[in-house]
XYZ file of N, CA, C and O in Angstrom:
728
model
N 30.239 104.643 149.918
C 28.899 103.956 150.468
C 29.335 102.731 150.206
O 29.025 102.339 148.801
N 28.794 101.628 151.061
C 29.207 100.416 150.580
C 27.769 99.691 150.484
O 27.061 99.949 151.317
N 27.659 99.170 149.262
C 26.275 98.783 148.661
C 26.280 97.233 149.117
O 26.808 96.386 149.631
N 25.305 96.847 150.014
C 24.757 95.537 150.169
C 23.995 94.689 149.482
O 22.947 95.418 148.604
N 24.028 93.038 149.236
C 23.083 92.439 148.478
C 22.918 91.441 149.126
O 23.590 90.926 150.267
N 21.780 90.448 149.126
C 21.264 89.519 149.443
C 22.152 88.333 149.199
O 22.554 88.260 148.216
N 22.111 87.714 149.884
C 22.710 86.136 149.710
C 21.573 84.714 149.868
O 21.067 84.558 150.878
N 21.319 84.392 148.554
C 20.599 83.458 148.124
C 20.708 82.371 149.116
O 22.173 81.740 149.484
N 19.630 81.390 149.365
C 19.799 80.441 150.114
C 20.269 81.155 151.923
O 19.650 80.309 152.939
N 20.167 82.160 152.350
C 20.410 82.815 153.585
C 19.627 83.727 154.132
O 19.027 84.455 152.804
N 19.341 84.358 154.820
C 18.780 85.699 155.106
C 19.448 86.723 155.859
O 19.376 87.728 156.066
N 21.220 86.533 155.376
C 21.878 87.626 155.802
C 22.087 88.236 154.426
O 21.795 88.091 153.174
N 23.152 89.609 154.560
C 23.070 90.500 153.504
C 24.814 90.603 153.539
O 25.519 90.222 154.865
N 25.406 90.962 152.430
C 26.822 90.925 152.321
C 27.443 92.213 151.579
O 26.305 92.700 151.026
N 28.309 92.647 152.006
C 29.155 93.825 151.087
C 29.619 93.911 149.917
O 29.984 92.658 149.591
N 29.386 94.459 148.782
C 29.760 94.575 147.473
C 30.976 95.256 147.177
O 31.103 96.252 147.709
N 31.676 94.807 146.793
C 32.985 95.813 146.377
C 32.882 97.020 145.909
O 31.872 97.397 145.030
N 33.288 98.121 146.248
C 33.044 99.599 146.195
C 33.478 99.901 144.594
O 32.831 100.892 143.652
N 34.757 99.014 144.159
C 35.137 99.299 142.924
C 34.153 98.851 141.793
O 34.290 99.398 140.584
N 33.237 97.856 141.495
C 32.482 97.459 140.906
C 30.976 98.384 140.822
O 30.096 98.485 139.903
N 30.828 98.527 142.198
C 29.224 99.048 142.318
C 28.600 100.641 142.946
O 27.953 100.717 143.702
N 30.008 101.417 142.770
C 29.860 102.498 142.959
C 29.708 103.716 141.657
O 29.761 104.918 142.123
N 29.672 103.259 140.274
C 29.919 104.141 139.349
C 28.444 104.783 139.314
O 27.902 104.396 139.224
N 28.631 106.177 138.731
C 27.283 106.734 138.642
C 27.044 106.152 137.119
O 27.537 105.760 136.213
N 25.576 106.249 136.863
C 25.045 105.772 135.873
C 25.213 106.998 134.830
O 25.066 108.399 134.850
N 25.583 105.792 133.456
C 26.079 106.864 132.111
C 25.006 106.359 131.182
O 25.320 105.645 130.621
N 23.694 107.175 130.908
C 23.004 106.629 129.970
C 23.921 106.504 128.453
O 23.296 105.500 127.965
N 24.283 107.134 128.044
C 24.751 107.082 126.704
C 25.776 106.428 126.428
O 25.723 105.538 125.716
N 26.395 105.429 127.816
C 27.610 104.681 127.596
C 26.699 102.986 127.490
O 27.190 102.279 127.102
N 25.704 103.045 128.913
C 25.096 101.823 128.612
C 24.639 101.466 127.681
O 24.330 100.297 127.329
N 23.800 102.549 126.679
C 22.641 102.565 125.628
C 23.853 102.310 124.653
O 23.684 101.201 123.706
N 25.025 102.600 124.491
C 26.042 101.928 123.441
C 26.425 100.579 123.424
O 26.162 99.927 122.197
N 26.914 100.743 124.825
C 27.318 99.078 124.902
C 26.169 97.830 124.932
O 25.967 97.018 124.319
N 24.584 98.191 125.313
C 23.248 97.335 125.125
C 23.258 97.300 123.311
O 22.676 96.383 122.716
N 23.243 98.616 122.558
C 23.023 98.725 120.983
C 24.166 97.367 120.550
O 23.809 96.837 119.618
N 25.070 97.714 120.832
C 26.531 96.768 120.267
C 25.959 95.131 120.821
O 26.202 94.641 119.804
N 25.823 95.003 121.764
C 25.528 93.646 122.400
C 24.212 93.208 121.584
O 24.461 92.039 121.063
N 23.410 93.815 121.275
C 21.828 93.243 120.615
C 22.205 93.219 119.048
O 22.077 92.427 118.553
N 23.197 94.658 118.740
C 24.058 94.213 116.777
C 24.427 92.900 116.933
O 24.645 92.383 115.670
N 25.476 92.603 117.855
C 26.274 91.226 117.262
C 25.482 90.219 117.373
O 26.187 89.002 116.960
N 24.155 90.318 118.288
C 23.767 88.843 118.052
C 22.736 88.590 116.927
O 22.107 87.406 116.329
N 23.005 89.571 115.818
C 21.917 89.704 114.765
C 22.565 88.723 113.944
O 23.990 88.462 113.673
N 21.896 87.828 112.932
C 22.959 87.067 112.214
C 23.419 87.510 111.054
O 24.242 86.859 109.884
N 22.544 88.177 110.264
C 23.189 89.122 108.691
C 22.818 88.185 107.614
O 23.942 87.840 107.006
N 22.202 87.266 107.606
C 22.177 86.128 106.680
C 21.099 86.338 105.927
O 20.951 85.802 104.392
N 20.297 87.595 105.609
C 19.440 87.837 104.588
C 20.072 88.116 103.201
O 21.102 88.692 103.531
N 19.726 87.388 102.242
C 19.848 87.544 100.837
C 19.122 87.615 99.793
O 18.227 86.630 100.004
N 19.094 88.119 98.831
C 18.386 88.425 97.546
C 19.051 88.300 96.051
O 20.747 88.690 96.198
N 18.567 87.825 95.154
C 19.231 87.797 93.931
C 19.283 89.088 93.266
O 18.236 89.669 93.086
N 20.002 89.340 92.777
C 20.005 90.862 92.045
C 20.082 90.226 90.621
O 19.874 89.041 90.176
N 19.789 91.352 89.537
C 19.463 90.551 88.255
C 20.516 89.856 87.241
O 20.338 88.980 86.173
N 21.791 89.954 87.945
C 22.673 89.239 87.413
C 23.111 87.688 87.872
O 24.107 86.983 87.696
N 22.375 87.660 89.234
C 22.331 86.430 89.595
C 21.215 85.642 89.432
O 21.123 84.173 89.800
N 20.154 85.906 89.050
C 19.232 85.311 88.415
C 19.048 84.605 87.335
O 20.018 84.874 86.269
N 18.609 83.327 87.494
C 18.932 82.381 86.497
C 17.807 82.395 85.155
O 16.962 81.697 85.113
N 17.720 83.190 84.674
C 17.482 83.557 83.256
C 18.550 83.639 82.241
O 20.193 83.941 82.061
N 18.180 83.400 80.856
C 18.768 83.351 79.552
C 19.307 85.239 79.673
O 18.403 86.258 79.918
N 20.477 85.071 79.133
C 20.894 86.381 78.482
C 20.574 86.888 77.101
O 20.759 87.962 76.658
N 19.633 86.175 76.326
C 19.081 86.108 75.257
C 17.852 87.481 74.887
O 17.288 87.259 76.258
N 17.759 88.097 74.074
C 16.579 89.026 74.080
C 15.580 88.369 73.931
O 15.331 87.266 73.477
N 14.285 88.798 74.567
C 13.294 88.134 74.911
C 12.503 88.019 73.329
O 12.083 87.251 72.737
N 12.616 89.259 72.161
C 12.199 89.109 71.321
C 13.039 90.109 70.363
O 13.741 91.397 70.910
N 13.065 90.121 69.060
C 14.046 90.788 68.080
C 13.244 92.788 68.181
O 12.431 92.899 68.736
N 14.208 93.228 68.210
C 14.078 95.016 68.572
C 13.107 95.085 67.660
O 11.970 96.340 68.153
N 12.774 95.195 66.374
C 11.845 95.525 65.718
C 11.047 94.285 64.770
O 11.472 93.610 64.557
N 10.156 95.448 64.203
C 9.221 94.498 63.311
C 8.195 93.399 63.932
O 7.325 92.670 63.405
N 8.020 93.450 65.485
C 6.690 92.809 66.066
C 5.684 93.644 66.579
O 4.577 92.710 66.706
N 5.707 94.911 66.557
C 4.996 95.439 66.958
C 4.833 95.537 68.462
O 3.744 96.581 69.010
N 5.778 95.223 69.184
C 5.574 95.328 70.368
C 6.765 96.052 71.117
O 7.457 96.802 70.159
N 6.556 96.241 72.458
C 7.898 97.561 72.844
C 9.250 96.934 72.849
O 9.108 95.284 73.100
N 10.333 97.521 72.601
C 11.535 96.695 72.696
C 11.743 96.621 73.970
O 11.455 96.664 75.123
N 12.570 95.249 74.158
C 12.934 94.920 75.485
C 14.350 94.154 75.533
O 14.662 93.680 74.565
N 14.740 94.320 76.358
C 16.399 93.444 76.648
C 15.994 92.249 77.527
O 15.111 91.340 77.045
N 16.878 92.254 78.466
C 16.705 91.112 79.053
C 15.641 90.774 79.898
O 14.964 91.594 80.223
N 15.173 89.815 80.927
C 13.877 89.342 81.346
C 14.662 89.519 83.066
O 13.590 89.324 83.604
N 15.828 89.367 83.271
C 15.697 89.544 84.515
C 15.812 90.841 85.293
O 16.428 90.783 86.493
N 15.270 91.826 84.886
C 15.256 93.024 85.455
C 14.422 92.990 86.442
O 13.535 92.185 86.591
N 14.624 93.886 87.275
C 13.702 94.206 88.629
C 12.340 94.381 88.337
O 11.434 93.776 89.091
N 12.039 94.933 86.872
C 10.351 95.463 86.865
C 9.642 94.318 86.457
O 8.470 94.513 86.173
N 10.382 92.755 85.751
C 9.502 91.965 85.696
C 9.165 90.771 86.546
O 10.498 90.677 87.433
N 8.015 90.005 86.410
C 7.947 88.983 87.318
C 8.964 88.181 87.521
O 9.530 87.329 86.235
N 9.644 87.749 88.380
C 10.454 87.017 88.931
C 12.293 87.001 88.653
O 13.017 86.637 88.429
N 12.445 88.741 87.902
C 13.547 89.284 87.883
C 14.303 89.623 89.041
O 13.763 89.340 90.386
N 15.343 90.017 89.390
C 16.223 90.095 90.689
C 15.618 91.317 91.286
O 15.095 92.460 90.341
N 16.143 91.416 92.481
C 16.017 92.407 93.128
C 16.697 93.806 93.353
O 18.315 93.674 93.220
N 16.400 94.894 93.263
C 17.351 96.255 92.368
C 18.322 96.315 93.900
O 19.658 96.331 93.564
N 18.046 96.663 94.944
C 18.852 97.172 96.125
C 18.654 96.189 97.494
O 18.119 96.600 98.354
N 18.222 94.779 97.088
C 18.180 93.815 98.154
C 19.431 93.729 99.055
O 20.243 94.184 99.247
N 18.761 92.906 100.397
C 19.758 92.893 101.279
C 20.871 91.482 101.121
O 20.377 90.906 100.351
N 22.224 91.891 101.608
C 23.134 90.825 100.848
C 23.719 90.711 102.254
O 23.492 90.973 103.571
N 24.320 89.285 102.699
C 25.121 89.092 103.806
C 25.944 90.000 104.294
O 26.846 90.468 103.396
N 25.630 90.269 105.574
C 26.680 91.376 106.294
C 26.805 91.303 107.820
O 25.878 90.690 108.233
N 27.632 91.776 108.347
C 28.171 91.972 109.446
C 27.549 93.191 110.600
O 27.526 93.929 109.288
N 26.790 93.011 111.604
C 26.033 94.090 112.458
C 26.812 94.671 113.060
O 26.804 95.284 114.284
N 28.308 94.296 113.853
C 28.817 94.153 114.770
C 29.019 95.586 114.879
O 29.489 96.405 114.121
N 29.479 96.277 116.333
C 29.631 97.246 116.334
C 30.516 97.542 117.609
O 30.425 96.881 118.427
N 31.745 98.563 117.354
C 33.074 98.382 118.226
C 32.546 99.252 119.435
O 32.203 100.406 119.085
N 32.851 98.428 120.719
C 32.515 99.620 121.750
C 34.221 99.274 122.741
O 34.687 98.203 122.343
N 34.500 100.705 122.693
C 36.288 100.452 123.311
C 36.120 99.861 124.884
O 34.867 99.700 125.487
N 36.980 99.103 124.882
C 37.156 98.305 126.521
C 36.515 98.813 127.534
O 35.732 98.379 128.457
N 37.433 100.204 128.028
C 37.378 100.859 128.794
C 35.306 101.382 129.037
O 35.145 101.628 130.076
N 35.383 101.685 127.817
C 33.781 102.054 127.849
C 32.867 100.889 128.133
O 31.861 101.263 129.299
N 32.990 100.091 127.639
C 32.260 98.666 127.970
C 32.325 98.329 129.219
O 31.103 98.059 129.855
N 33.564 98.082 130.071
C 33.652 97.943 131.242
C 32.717 99.095 132.509
O 32.358 98.962 133.320
N 33.035 100.325 132.053
C 32.248 101.542 132.644
C 30.794 101.247 132.515
O 30.126 101.437 133.565
N 30.407 100.992 131.316
C 28.904 100.889 130.859
C 28.261 99.528 132.156
O 27.388 99.501 132.820
N 29.228 98.417 132.185
C 29.133 97.356 132.936
C 28.758 97.704 134.410
O 27.907 97.336 135.077
N 29.928 98.447 134.860
C 29.819 99.027 136.254
C 28.522 99.590 136.726
O 28.179 99.899 137.532
N 28.387 100.674 135.705
C 27.141 101.588 135.712
C 25.800 100.592 136.112
O 25.209 100.983 136.879
N 25.749 99.618 135.113
C 24.446 99.228 135.242
C 24.628 98.390 136.411
O 23.545 98.157 137.287
N 25.509 97.453 136.860
C 25.603 97.119 138.152
C 25.522 97.806 139.218
O 24.539 97.355 140.628
N 25.758 99.243 139.559
C 25.508 99.893 140.444
C 23.775 100.291 140.383
O 23.785 100.437 141.541
N 23.172 100.680 139.186
C 21.803 100.779 139.666
C 21.063 99.598 139.635
O 20.028 100.085 140.896
N 21.614 98.147 139.474
C 20.845 97.056 140.010
C 21.275 96.997 141.528
O 20.290 96.494 142.093
N 22.226 97.390 142.033
C 22.506 97.241 143.611
C 22.066 98.162 144.055
O 21.423 98.243 145.582
N 21.666 99.660 143.811
C 20.687 100.342 144.435
C 19.461 100.112 144.418
O 18.666 100.191 145.363
N 18.812 99.478 143.580
C 17.703 99.147 143.409
C 17.346 97.752 144.334
O 16.256 97.083 144.713
N 18.115 96.722 144.540
C 18.514 95.680 145.507
C 18.236 94.503 144.574
O 17.136 93.676 144.952
N 18.405 94.646 143.440
C 18.373 93.268 142.631
C 19.140 92.748 142.029
O 19.632 91.814 141.112
N 20.378 92.609 142.944
C 21.554 91.973 142.879
C 21.720 90.970 144.116
O 21.562 91.427 145.234
N 21.579 89.416 144.145
C 22.246 88.714 144.872
C 23.671 87.744 144.754
O 24.018 87.897 143.956
N 23.784 87.526 145.797
C 25.369 87.094 145.863
C 24.838 85.670 146.610
O 24.027 85.244 146.860
N 25.414 84.565 145.698
C 25.242 82.776 145.898
C 26.594 82.411 146.115
O 27.469 82.792 145.542
N 26.662 80.932 147.031
C 27.924 80.479 146.873
C 27.964 79.006 145.873
O 27.390 78.479 146.137
N 28.845 79.168 145.076
C 28.590 78.374 144.305
C 29.292 76.899 144.310
O 28.638 76.062 144.086
N 30.228 76.875 145.686
C 30.608 75.455 146.405
C 29.536 74.765 146.617
O 29.466 73.637 146.816
N 28.248 75.080 146.683
C 27.103 74.827 147.344
C 26.371 73.812 146.378
O 25.905 72.852 146.688
N 26.678 74.239 144.928
C 26.306 73.547 143.730
C 27.538 72.151 143.453
O 28.067 72.687 142.206
N 28.039 71.395 144.310
C 28.954 70.757 143.683
C 28.523 69.505 142.523
O 28.992 69.435 141.521
N 27.212 69.584 142.868
C 26.321 68.460 142.049
C 25.130 68.953 141.527
O 24.445 69.724 142.131
N 25.194 68.982 140.392
C 24.175 69.746 139.338
C 22.616 69.531 140.412
O 22.238 68.160 140.348
N 21.972 70.266 140.762
C 20.785 70.208 141.289
C 19.417 71.375 140.643
O 19.670 72.188 141.553
N 18.675 71.035 139.926
C 17.970 72.166 138.972
C 16.551 72.728 140.613
O 16.398 73.972 140.579
N 16.377 71.650 141.233
C 15.599 71.960 142.420
C 16.127 72.688 143.063
O 15.584 73.871 143.961
N 17.468 73.075 144.037
C 17.815 73.597 144.929
C 18.127 74.906 144.196
O 17.925 75.970 144.979
N 18.615 75.405 143.192
C 18.275 76.465 142.482
C 17.161 77.098 142.240
O 17.170 78.304 142.778
N 16.014 76.768 142.008
C 14.895 76.981 142.126
C 14.473 77.631 143.388
O 13.918 78.563 143.438
N 14.546 76.706 144.275
C 14.136 77.054 145.825
C 15.167 78.145 146.020
O 14.663 79.126 146.803
N 16.763 78.255 145.560
C 17.316 79.573 146.091
C 16.798 81.034 145.533
O 16.529 81.798 146.199
N 16.160 80.676 144.413
C 15.537 81.876 143.766
C 14.204 82.251 144.342
O 14.071 83.550 144.281
N 13.216 81.160 144.744
C 11.893 81.262 145.082
C 11.956 82.133 146.215
O 11.327 82.833 147.021
N 12.997 81.808 146.895
C 13.674 82.205 148.659
C 13.852 83.718 148.635
O 13.242 84.472 149.163
N 14.815 83.935 147.310
C 14.850 85.288 147.316
C 13.779 86.371 146.991
O 13.960 87.621 147.284
N 12.594 85.391 145.817
C 11.464 86.505 145.365
C 12.038 87.178 144.091
O 11.562 88.018 143.998
N 12.871 86.533 143.543
C 13.328 87.060 142.308
C 12.578 87.150 140.985
O 11.807 85.737 140.944
N 11.973 87.790 140.492
C 10.985 87.662 139.208
C 11.953 87.639 137.766
O 13.305 88.115 137.529
N 11.314 86.777 137.227
C 12.706 86.407 135.804
C 12.421 87.434 134.521
O 11.210 88.226 134.669
N 13.376 87.549 133.741
C 14.430 86.666 134.022
C 15.556 86.982 134.701
O 15.266 88.371 135.320
N 16.369 86.397 135.258
C 17.538 86.391 136.120
C 18.699 86.549 135.498
O 18.637 85.161 134.923
N 19.450 87.190 135.813
C 21.017 87.304 135.034
C 21.842 86.473 136.189
O 21.853 87.372 137.099
N 22.439 85.321 135.725
C 23.456 84.679 136.369
C 25.015 84.357 135.444
O 24.994 84.401 134.581
N 25.552 85.522 136.528
C 27.134 85.380 135.995
C 27.932 84.357 136.636
O 28.011 84.380 137.844
N 28.592 83.624 135.877
C 29.702 82.562 136.880
C 31.025 82.543 136.198
O 30.987 82.887 134.881
N 31.835 81.950 136.794
C 33.194 81.977 136.133
C 33.147 80.296 135.825
O 32.175 79.572 135.795
N 34.250 80.148 134.798
C 34.279 78.670 134.093
C 34.300 77.577 134.732
O 34.132 76.576 134.727
N 34.812 77.827 136.228
C 35.253 76.772 137.217
C 33.803 76.303 137.751
O 34.118 74.958 138.518
N 32.806 76.990 137.794
C 31.563 76.958 138.681
C 30.897 75.525 137.861
O 29.376 76.257 137.252
N 31.271 75.011 137.371
C 30.093 73.646 136.547
C 29.187 73.200 137.165
O 27.848 73.235 136.453
N 29.122 73.267 138.231
C 27.978 72.625 139.014
C 26.849 73.497 139.033
O 25.350 73.438 138.995
N 27.411 74.833 139.529
C 25.928 75.933 139.539
C 25.801 76.416 138.021
O 24.245 76.659 138.268
N 26.767 76.309 137.364
C 26.317 76.010 135.670
C 24.904 75.085 135.276
O 24.356 75.700 134.967
N 25.061 74.264 135.504
C 24.375 72.766 134.937
C 22.897 73.163 135.910
O 22.252 72.795 135.532
N 23.247 73.858 137.186
C 22.343 73.973 137.883
C 20.992 74.824 137.412
O 19.974 75.042 137.680
N 21.406 76.084 137.070
C 20.903 77.002 136.444
C 20.708 77.510 135.415
O 19.823 77.891 134.526
N 20.688 76.045 134.450
C 20.896 76.145 133.104
C 19.519 75.699 132.677
O 18.975 76.421 131.582
N 18.721 75.047 133.212
C 17.136 74.495 133.501
C 16.258 75.037 134.270
O 15.222 74.553 134.260
N 16.915 76.019 134.830
C 16.041 76.377 136.047
C 14.879 77.877 135.372
O 15.173 78.234 134.166
N 14.017 78.074 135.917
C 13.461 79.243 135.744
C 14.148 80.850 135.491
O 13.390 80.944 134.035
N 15.125 80.429 135.716
C 15.850 82.289 135.761
C 16.685 81.604 134.269
O 17.210 80.117 133.787
N 17.469 82.733 133.250
C 18.133 82.343 132.400
C 19.422 82.565 132.519
O 19.290 83.503 132.938
N 20.581 82.031 131.905
C 21.828 82.385 132.249
C 22.308 83.066 130.884
O 21.959 83.026 129.893
N 22.393 84.125 131.440
C 22.759 85.561 130.532
C 23.889 85.842 130.135
O 24.337 85.832 129.088
N 24.941 85.223 130.997
C 26.297 85.173 130.009
C 27.349 84.401 131.247
O 26.824 83.995 132.180
N 28.284 84.336 130.830
C 29.325 82.709 131.345
C 30.460 84.133 131.224
O 31.195 84.050 130.389
N 31.053 84.498 132.550
C 32.157 84.874 132.663
C 33.064 84.128 133.428
O 33.286 83.478 134.017
N 34.227 84.449 132.369
C 35.218 83.371 132.381
C 37.121 84.695 132.656
O 36.950 84.961 131.968
N 37.043 84.189 133.811
C 38.445 85.273 134.053
C 39.427 85.022 132.950
O 39.783 83.727 132.883
N 40.698 85.724 133.235
C 41.809 85.695 132.019
C 42.515 84.809 132.977
O 42.633 84.438 133.946
N 43.230 83.712 131.886
C 43.861 82.648 132.303
C 44.999 83.200 133.434
O 45.972 84.039 132.578
N 45.745 82.701 134.086
C 46.895 83.071 134.634
C 48.063 82.613 133.889
O 48.123 81.658 133.854
N 48.989 83.612 133.522
C 50.266 82.698 133.147
C 50.812 81.790 133.805
O 50.931 82.270 135.315
N 51.237 80.664 133.615
C 52.021 79.586 133.796
C 53.526 79.356 133.486
O 53.841 79.565 132.377
């Protein structure tokens, strides 16, 4: 079953490769890959001071006996105003590892769903030798795409990259093929 995709800027449709667009949908794999992607975007910079890091003196607030008040130790405890936080956040990484084969299979499953829905389009990147946001916006308007649109480009397609980076569509990712051994 060959999937078809619209060609931006033209009225024709083109065949999509079966190796990428015929994968059955795997909800758990797609969920795992999406969760890992969203988790890797988290900064993880939240931080609070513990009682050992709070800038208080280490001396007793007042002597143990004879004042008529309750006994007290350091002022940096978490129950006092200005004291340290007991189990507060510390900087950490939120990255989740997804196996390479599972990640690629999830991408193929997502692309297959988009191909079935007709939300995949192909465009000729050589038409964007010089950057032109106007022509990129016109191509998307002729297709009738709703925002946001994911545009996947190779590293050599700089004209198309510059054309679409300020257009109404957002560039989700830049795909660079592995370098050929020379």
